[in-house]
Tab-separated table of C-alpha atoms in Angstrom:
chain	number	residue	atom	x	y	z
J	1	UNK	CA	-8.821	-18.191	-11.118
J	2	UNK	CA	-12.276	-19.135	-11.591
J	3	UNK	CA	-15.144	-16.340	-10.312
J	4	UNK	CA	-16.955	-17.772	-7.391
J	5	UNK	CA	-20.703	-15.874	-5.900
J	6	UNK	CA	-19.980	-15.134	-2.295
J	7	UNK	CA	-22.950	-15.692	-0.199
J	8	UNK	CA	-22.236	-14.467	3.219
J	9	UNK	CA	-20.178	-11.659	3.380
J	10	UNK	CA	-19.022	-9.710	6.634
J	11	UNK	CA	-18.214	-6.148	6.158
J	12	UNK	CA	-15.988	-4.160	8.460
J	13	UNK	CA	-15.569	-0.461	7.850
J	14	UNK	CA	-13.253	2.067	9.464
J	15	UNK	CA	-15.537	4.965	10.048
J	16	UNK	CA	-12.541	7.287	10.071
J	17	UNK	CA	-11.673	6.427	6.517
J	18	UNK	CA	-11.317	9.388	4.213
J	19	UNK	CA	-13.999	8.946	1.876
J	20	UNK	CA	-16.582	8.563	4.746
J	21	UNK	CA	-15.586	10.505	7.903
J	22	UNK	CA	-17.365	13.878	6.879
J	23	UNK	CA	-20.424	12.283	6.003
J	24	UNK	CA	-20.658	9.405	8.626
J	25	UNK	CA	-20.829	5.742	7.980
J	26	UNK	CA	-24.510	5.070	8.261
J	27	UNK	CA	-25.752	6.235	4.549
J	28	UNK	CA	-23.080	3.503	3.599
J	29	UNK	CA	-24.089	0.877	5.737
J	30	UNK	CA	-27.561	1.494	4.365
J	31	UNK	CA	-26.520	1.370	0.872
J	32	UNK	CA	-24.259	-1.783	1.244
J	33	UNK	CA	-27.374	-3.736	2.681
J	34	UNK	CA	-29.523	-2.466	-0.321
J	35	UNK	CA	-27.121	-3.715	-2.722
J	36	UNK	CA	-26.575	-7.175	-0.941
J	37	UNK	CA	-30.456	-7.623	-0.738
J	38	UNK	CA	-30.795	-6.585	-4.363
J	39	UNK	CA	-28.053	-9.430	-5.262
J	40	UNK	CA	-30.420	-12.027	-3.073
J	41	UNK	CA	-27.418	-12.053	-0.342
J	42	UNK	CA	-29.504	-11.756	2.800
J	43	UNK	CA	-27.011	-12.882	5.437
J	44	UNK	CA	-24.580	-9.860	5.338
J	45	UNK	CA	-23.024	-8.588	8.144
J	46	UNK	CA	-21.930	-4.989	8.367
J	47	UNK	CA	-20.167	-3.091	10.808
J	48	UNK	CA	-18.714	0.443	10.935
J	49	UNK	CA	-16.155	1.122	13.819
J	50	UNK	CA	-13.340	3.384	14.346
J	51	UNK	CA	-10.014	2.640	13.518
J	52	UNK	CA	-8.832	1.309	17.102
J	53	UNK	CA	-11.890	-1.239	16.931
J	54	UNK	CA	-10.842	-2.458	13.600
J	55	UNK	CA	-8.938	-5.623	14.809
J	56	UNK	CA	-11.613	-6.444	17.167
J	57	UNK	CA	-14.277	-6.249	14.522
J	58	UNK	CA	-12.038	-8.350	11.931
J	59	UNK	CA	-11.751	-11.311	14.641
J	60	UNK	CA	-15.574	-11.737	15.246
J	61	UNK	CA	-16.052	-11.537	11.483
J	62	UNK	CA	-13.470	-14.707	11.333
J	63	UNK	CA	-14.914	-16.372	14.139
J	64	UNK	CA	-18.449	-15.938	12.488
J	65	UNK	CA	-20.212	-17.913	9.701
J	66	UNK	CA	-18.973	-15.369	6.525
J	67	UNK	CA	-17.422	-17.168	3.750
J	68	UNK	CA	-15.669	-13.642	2.734
J	69	UNK	CA	-14.514	-10.700	4.824
J	70	UNK	CA	-14.627	-7.139	3.192
J	71	UNK	CA	-12.217	-4.215	4.798
J	72	UNK	CA	-13.536	-1.055	3.981
J	73	UNK	CA	-10.882	1.922	4.050
J	74	UNK	CA	-7.576	3.252	2.968
J	75	UNK	CA	-4.158	1.404	2.619
J	76	UNK	CA	-3.262	1.444	6.304
J	77	UNK	CA	-6.567	-0.090	6.977
J	78	UNK	CA	-5.862	-2.970	4.526
J	79	UNK	CA	-2.794	-3.520	6.368
J	80	UNK	CA	-4.549	-3.826	9.620
J	81	UNK	CA	-6.599	-6.714	7.770
J	82	UNK	CA	-3.760	-8.621	6.145
J	83	UNK	CA	-1.892	-8.719	9.446
J	84	UNK	CA	-4.858	-10.185	11.331
J	85	UNK	CA	-5.923	-12.636	8.340
J	86	UNK	CA	-3.027	-14.083	6.689
J	87	UNK	CA	-3.133	-17.918	6.814
J	88	UNK	CA	-6.544	-17.602	8.296
J	89	UNK	CA	-8.132	-19.196	5.183
J	90	UNK	CA	-10.817	-16.823	4.531
J	91	UNK	CA	-10.402	-14.641	1.605
J	92	UNK	CA	-10.308	-10.767	2.199
J	93	UNK	CA	-12.052	-8.504	-0.227
J	94	UNK	CA	-10.944	-4.590	-0.226
J	95	UNK	CA	-13.708	-1.903	-0.452
J	96	UNK	CA	-11.727	1.517	-1.430
J	97	UNK	CA	-12.586	4.417	1.168
J	98	UNK	CA	-9.293	5.976	1.698
J	99	UNK	CA	-7.442	8.594	-0.248
J	100	UNK	CA	-5.127	6.986	-2.564
J	101	UNK	CA	-6.124	3.248	-2.311
J	102	UNK	CA	-3.090	1.735	-3.884
J	103	UNK	CA	-4.294	-1.966	-2.784
J	104	UNK	CA	-7.641	-1.627	-4.407
J	105	UNK	CA	-5.929	-0.421	-7.780
J	106	UNK	CA	-3.462	-3.207	-7.859
J	107	UNK	CA	-6.159	-5.574	-7.634
J	108	UNK	CA	-8.181	-4.062	-10.371
J	109	UNK	CA	-10.935	-2.648	-8.026
J	110	UNK	CA	-13.447	-0.137	-9.072
J	111	UNK	CA	-12.809	3.220	-6.958
J	112	UNK	CA	-16.693	3.852	-6.535
J	113	UNK	CA	-17.551	2.213	-3.497
J	114	UNK	CA	-21.171	1.025	-5.028
J	115	UNK	CA	-19.404	-0.872	-8.017
J	116	UNK	CA	-16.844	-2.279	-6.009
J	117	UNK	CA	-19.264	-3.936	-3.906
J	118	UNK	CA	-20.662	-5.709	-6.880
J	119	UNK	CA	-17.541	-6.978	-8.182
J	120	UNK	CA	-16.719	-8.451	-4.820
J	121	UNK	CA	-19.788	-10.632	-5.110
J	122	UNK	CA	-18.787	-12.550	-7.737
J	123	UNK	CA	-15.018	-11.805	-7.547
J	124	UNK	CA	-12.120	-14.829	-7.658
J	125	UNK	CA	-9.756	-15.287	-5.282
J	126	UNK	CA	-6.146	-15.066	-5.421
J	127	UNK	CA	-2.845	-15.953	-3.034
J	128	UNK	CA	-0.458	-13.034	-3.305
J	129	UNK	CA	2.362	-11.887	-1.620
J	130	UNK	CA	3.025	-9.690	1.650
J	131	UNK	CA	5.776	-7.830	3.216
J	132	UNK	CA	6.393	-8.401	6.731
J	133	UNK	CA	8.522	-5.625	8.909
J	134	UNK	CA	8.383	-5.336	12.589
J	135	UNK	CA	5.757	-8.235	13.368
J	136	UNK	CA	3.183	-6.842	10.836
J	137	UNK	CA	2.431	-7.512	7.325
J	138	UNK	CA	1.944	-5.005	4.634
J	139	UNK	CA	0.196	-5.085	1.050
J	140	UNK	CA	2.030	-2.513	-1.080
J	141	UNK	CA	5.132	-0.847	-0.258
J	142	UNK	CA	7.516	0.978	2.377
J	143	UNK	CA	9.028	4.216	2.147
J	144	UNK	CA	12.181	5.597	3.762
J	145	UNK	CA	13.969	8.827	3.619
J	146	UNK	CA	12.421	12.400	3.170
J	147	UNK	CA	8.722	11.475	2.170
J	148	UNK	CA	7.930	9.925	5.571
J	149	UNK	CA	9.856	12.310	7.435
J	150	UNK	CA	7.931	15.255	5.846
J	151	UNK	CA	4.388	13.610	6.252
J	152	UNK	CA	5.017	13.025	9.709
J	153	UNK	CA	5.036	17.001	10.541
J	154	UNK	CA	2.080	17.737	8.487
J	155	UNK	CA	-1.390	17.428	9.918
J	156	UNK	CA	-3.247	14.227	8.559
J	157	UNK	CA	-5.334	15.057	5.320
J	158	UNK	CA	-8.337	13.112	4.453
J	159	UNK	CA	-9.716	13.811	1.117
J	160	UNK	CA	-9.614	14.105	-2.576
J	161	UNK	CA	-6.395	12.111	-3.821
J	162	UNK	CA	-5.362	15.212	-6.009
J	163	UNK	CA	-5.459	18.054	-3.697
J	164	UNK	CA	-3.454	15.624	-1.110
J	165	UNK	CA	-1.085	14.886	-4.170
J	166	UNK	CA	-0.326	18.224	-4.986
J	167	UNK	CA	0.067	19.757	-1.751
J	168	UNK	CA	2.925	16.860	-0.858
J	169	UNK	CA	4.018	17.347	-4.122
J	170	UNK	CA	5.027	20.964	-3.869
J	171	UNK	CA	6.117	20.506	-0.415
J	172	UNK	CA	8.335	17.822	-1.144
J	173	UNK	CA	10.018	19.933	-3.898
J	174	UNK	CA	10.138	22.747	-1.445
J	175	UNK	CA	12.135	20.824	1.102
J	176	UNK	CA	13.907	17.881	-0.391
J	177	UNK	CA	17.184	19.691	-0.908
J	178	UNK	CA	17.772	20.678	2.640
J	179	UNK	CA	17.153	17.187	3.882
J	180	UNK	CA	20.537	15.433	4.595
J	181	UNK	CA	20.793	12.374	2.445
J	182	UNK	CA	20.779	9.127	4.436
J	183	UNK	CA	24.063	6.634	4.267
J	184	UNK	CA	22.409	3.388	3.895
J	185	UNK	CA	23.952	-0.228	4.183
J	186	UNK	CA	21.760	-3.034	2.662
J	187	UNK	CA	22.509	-6.884	3.195
J	188	UNK	CA	20.078	-9.312	1.275
J	189	UNK	CA	19.421	-13.026	1.928
J	190	UNK	CA	22.688	-14.019	0.190
J	191	UNK	CA	24.754	-11.931	2.550
J	192	UNK	CA	25.262	-9.249	-0.567
J	193	UNK	CA	25.910	-5.761	0.952
J	194	UNK	CA	25.190	-2.552	-0.981
J	195	UNK	CA	26.086	0.976	0.183
J	196	UNK	CA	23.777	3.785	-1.039
J	197	UNK	CA	23.595	7.458	-0.462
J	198	UNK	CA	19.981	8.372	-0.689
J	199	UNK	CA	17.308	10.633	0.030
J	200	UNK	CA	14.522	8.564	-0.403
J	201	UNK	CA	14.228	4.729	-0.907
J	202	UNK	CA	11.200	2.937	-1.821
J	203	UNK	CA	10.671	-1.107	-1.358
J	204	UNK	CA	7.499	-2.433	-3.270
J	205	UNK	CA	5.709	-5.557	-3.013
J	206	UNK	CA	6.951	-7.314	-6.291
J	207	UNK	CA	7.659	-4.981	-8.789
J	208	UNK	CA	6.040	-1.603	-10.647
J	209	UNK	CA	5.207	-1.575	-14.302
J	210	UNK	CA	6.423	1.688	-16.043
J	211	UNK	CA	2.725	3.003	-17.116
J	212	UNK	CA	1.632	6.494	-18.161
J	213	UNK	CA	-0.070	7.923	-14.846
J	214	UNK	CA	0.496	9.296	-11.296
J	215	UNK	CA	-0.313	5.943	-9.702
J	216	UNK	CA	2.072	2.778	-10.016
J	217	UNK	CA	0.350	-0.524	-11.005
J	218	UNK	CA	2.387	-3.694	-9.813
J	219	UNK	CA	3.303	-6.302	-12.461
J	220	UNK	CA	2.451	-9.172	-10.331
J	221	UNK	CA	1.165	-9.853	-6.909
J	222	UNK	CA	2.607	-13.398	-6.498
J	223	UNK	CA	6.010	-13.032	-7.732
J	224	UNK	CA	7.867	-14.207	-5.096
J	225	UNK	CA	10.101	-11.208	-4.456
J	226	UNK	CA	10.279	-7.424	-3.747
J	227	UNK	CA	11.908	-4.709	-5.299
J	228	UNK	CA	14.090	-1.985	-4.062
J	229	UNK	CA	14.217	1.328	-5.672
J	230	UNK	CA	16.878	3.978	-4.617
J	231	UNK	CA	16.788	7.449	-5.673
J	232	UNK	CA	20.626	8.740	-5.563
J	233	UNK	CA	19.331	12.390	-6.855
J	234	UNK	CA	21.520	14.979	-5.628
J	235	UNK	CA	19.443	18.138	-6.927
J	236	UNK	CA	15.696	19.229	-6.990
J	237	UNK	CA	16.235	19.338	-10.652
J	238	UNK	CA	17.523	15.632	-10.709
J	239	UNK	CA	13.641	14.718	-8.669
J	240	UNK	CA	11.914	17.109	-10.974
J	241	UNK	CA	12.968	15.018	-14.213
J	242	UNK	CA	12.519	11.854	-12.420
J	243	UNK	CA	8.649	12.642	-11.402
J	244	UNK	CA	8.112	13.801	-14.900
J	245	UNK	CA	9.885	10.325	-16.088
J	246	UNK	CA	7.609	8.767	-13.784
J	247	UNK	CA	4.442	10.204	-15.126
J	248	UNK	CA	5.166	9.745	-18.651
J	249	UNK	CA	6.164	5.984	-17.848
J	250	UNK	CA	9.829	5.987	-18.429
J	251	UNK	CA	11.295	6.097	-14.651
J	252	UNK	CA	13.459	3.367	-14.877
J	253	UNK	CA	15.280	4.673	-17.606
J	254	UNK	CA	16.268	7.613	-15.104
J	255	UNK	CA	20.097	6.868	-14.268
J	256	UNK	CA	19.486	8.031	-10.911
J	257	UNK	CA	17.507	5.249	-9.954
J	258	UNK	CA	18.990	2.091	-9.132
J	259	UNK	CA	17.114	-0.912	-8.213
J	260	UNK	CA	17.516	-4.682	-7.248
J	261	UNK	CA	15.014	-7.738	-6.181
J	262	UNK	CA	15.099	-9.388	-2.622
J	263	UNK	CA	13.372	-11.741	-0.392
J	264	UNK	CA	15.006	-10.996	2.948
J	265	UNK	CA	16.494	-7.581	3.315
J	266	UNK	CA	18.425	-5.798	6.527
J	267	UNK	CA	18.701	-2.039	6.499
J	268	UNK	CA	20.888	0.104	8.395
J	269	UNK	CA	21.467	3.703	8.311
J	270	UNK	CA	24.798	5.574	9.557
J	271	UNK	CA	24.256	7.397	12.714
J	272	UNK	CA	20.554	6.542	13.145
J	273	UNK	CA	19.151	4.209	15.451
J	274	UNK	CA	15.586	4.962	14.825
J	275	UNK	CA	13.992	5.799	11.404
J	276	UNK	CA	10.395	7.169	10.491
J	277	UNK	CA	8.940	4.473	7.904
J	278	UNK	CA	5.752	4.858	5.557
J	279	UNK	CA	4.263	1.385	5.280
J	280	UNK	CA	1.151	1.551	3.025
J	281	UNK	CA	0.322	4.839	3.885
J	282	UNK	CA	0.793	4.718	7.810
J	283	UNK	CA	4.089	6.588	9.327
J	284	UNK	CA	6.044	5.196	12.355
J	285	UNK	CA	9.539	5.149	13.502
J	286	UNK	CA	11.289	1.833	13.573
J	287	UNK	CA	14.495	0.465	15.278
J	288	UNK	CA	17.145	-0.331	13.239
J	289	UNK	CA	18.541	-2.191	11.638
J	290	UNK	CA	15.239	-2.551	9.835
J	291	UNK	CA	14.646	-6.203	8.295
J	292	UNK	CA	11.709	-6.726	5.523
J	293	UNK	CA	11.029	-10.205	4.607
J	294	UNK	CA	8.731	-11.303	1.834
J	295	UNK	CA	5.866	-13.679	2.621
J	296	UNK	CA	4.756	-15.565	-0.666
J	297	UNK	CA	1.173	-15.926	-0.991
J	298	UNK	CA	0.403	-15.373	2.555
J	299	UNK	CA	-3.224	-14.195	2.013
J	300	UNK	CA	-6.180	-15.007	-0.626
J	301	UNK	CA	-7.747	-11.683	-1.732
J	302	UNK	CA	-10.625	-11.079	-4.235
J	303	UNK	CA	-9.142	-9.766	-7.592
J	304	UNK	CA	-12.140	-8.819	-9.801
J	305	UNK	CA	-10.061	-7.866	-12.916
J	306	UNK	CA	-7.155	-10.338	-12.640
J	307	UNK	CA	-8.992	-13.505	-13.547
């Protein structure tokens, strides 16, 4: 990848994103204009809209003269953008304004919005893989099991990622033992059948590295497969050990975590017709069997630190 200076950005901000919902978007819009003008970019178009208007605003940006489209929001907002923009030619830049910002972290984005904006102006473009599920595309991951069920019953929290992580972590440990395990059947693209009993399954676009810290980082964004991680832990203590192994970067050595790669997977759950699923931070119920397909190099994104 070679850096390229983008001259005509169109920026679409989710005015309900966690980083700006409380203070409003006017200050952010003014700050973005100031940065672009300081970089001799006078043709930037910036629009702040509620979440329900994101797709319409993105469509306007795609139809206009912009050479890149920048989406500002969290991972759910990014998922809306990649679903609409895949295969459309114009690169997508991500301005991290959510709580966890996993997509932005994977791309090497600074998490400060001013630094991120400056980084995007000269960022190279990379073709990356996406996950397809239920007619929509996702950048990061899909989660099944007690975690989406738990979050679905809680009020939506927007704010500091550490506070949210602490709240969810303590609630998870308090309730996981009471959550009945799912009896899952996986059928991959080769017809191989896997039966597994689990309380939580994580499906990552590509694969995760073993690194110290709370947030995972993917080894690659264009490896051409996704990875299914299955927890077979039966006790709360087992999950606590697994979490500690995650933090110190040794979680793949946990004997109660199994994983495999796939490009096309059908998932069914014994006795269930619909299942809560978390996909890039957003939760919805999906009809079973659930099919997940990898779409290789489906979209061009700006990746400042991956050049």
